[in-house]
Amino acid sequence: MPTYQMTMVMRKMAHPALVQAVKKASEEIYIHGGYIRKMQSLGTRTLPNLKLTKGTTHREGTYLLVDFDVRASDLDKIGDEFRRDKDIIQQFILSKTEEEFNCAETLDDELKPPAERPSIQTLIEQGRSPPRFKKIFDPKTGLDYYPFHR
């Protein structure tokens, strides 16, 4: 099971109600066969802009980070439940498995003037090659020339 990180913003509530809402959200992960690795509260803060969700306007919210493992096929079900939960204002799930990015080490070639770069040289060679198809005009007039050309 891959590891995911979910950022969740819950509406402003009293502490006991907030605990119940977090338990309800974590139970949803457990129901779908996942388990929670880490849960971190970032505290109650004012939202950067007004959020209108589920018919109410929110100015403040409690930010949470949750690291959890679950099957990829169950992510849609979990996200659907969280979207319908009235206590969750916003949630976003990201994969924590890091894909290694390999960058081509062509800085020396990129610092050359454009005419000397290998990528530009290939473009110049493509431009010099004859076209693949040649248009042959057949006016079907029976004449050797096009009569309407000036």
JSON list of C-alpha atoms in Angstrom, two decimals, residues 4 26 30 48 66 78 96 109 116 124:
[
{"chain": "A", "resi": 4, "resn": "TYR", "atom": "CA", "xyz": [-0.33, 9.35, 1.11]},
{"chain": "A", "resi": 26, "resn": "SER", "atom": "CA", "xyz": [-9.70, 8.58, 10.77]},
{"chain": "A", "resi": 30, "resn": "TYR", "atom": "CA", "xyz": [-9.56, 2.40, 8.86]},
{"chain": "A", "resi": 48, "resn": "PRO", "atom": "CA", "xyz": [-6.66, 33.01, 3.54]},
{"chain": "A", "resi": 66, "resn": "VAL", "atom": "CA", "xyz": [-2.40, 13.12, 8.09]},
{"chain": "A", "resi": 78, "resn": "ILE", "atom": "CA", "xyz": [-12.35, 8.03, 1.05]},
{"chain": "A", "resi": 96, "resn": "LYS", "atom": "CA", "xyz": [4.32, 10.61, -0.65]},
{"chain": "A", "resi": 109, "resn": "ASP", "atom": "CA", "xyz": [25.38, 22.72, -24.49]},
{"chain": "A", "resi": 116, "resn": "GLU", "atom": "CA", "xyz": [26.40, 25.84, -32.10]},
{"chain": "A", "resi": 124, "resn": "ILE", "atom": "CA", "xyz": [18.65, 23.26, -39.16]}
]
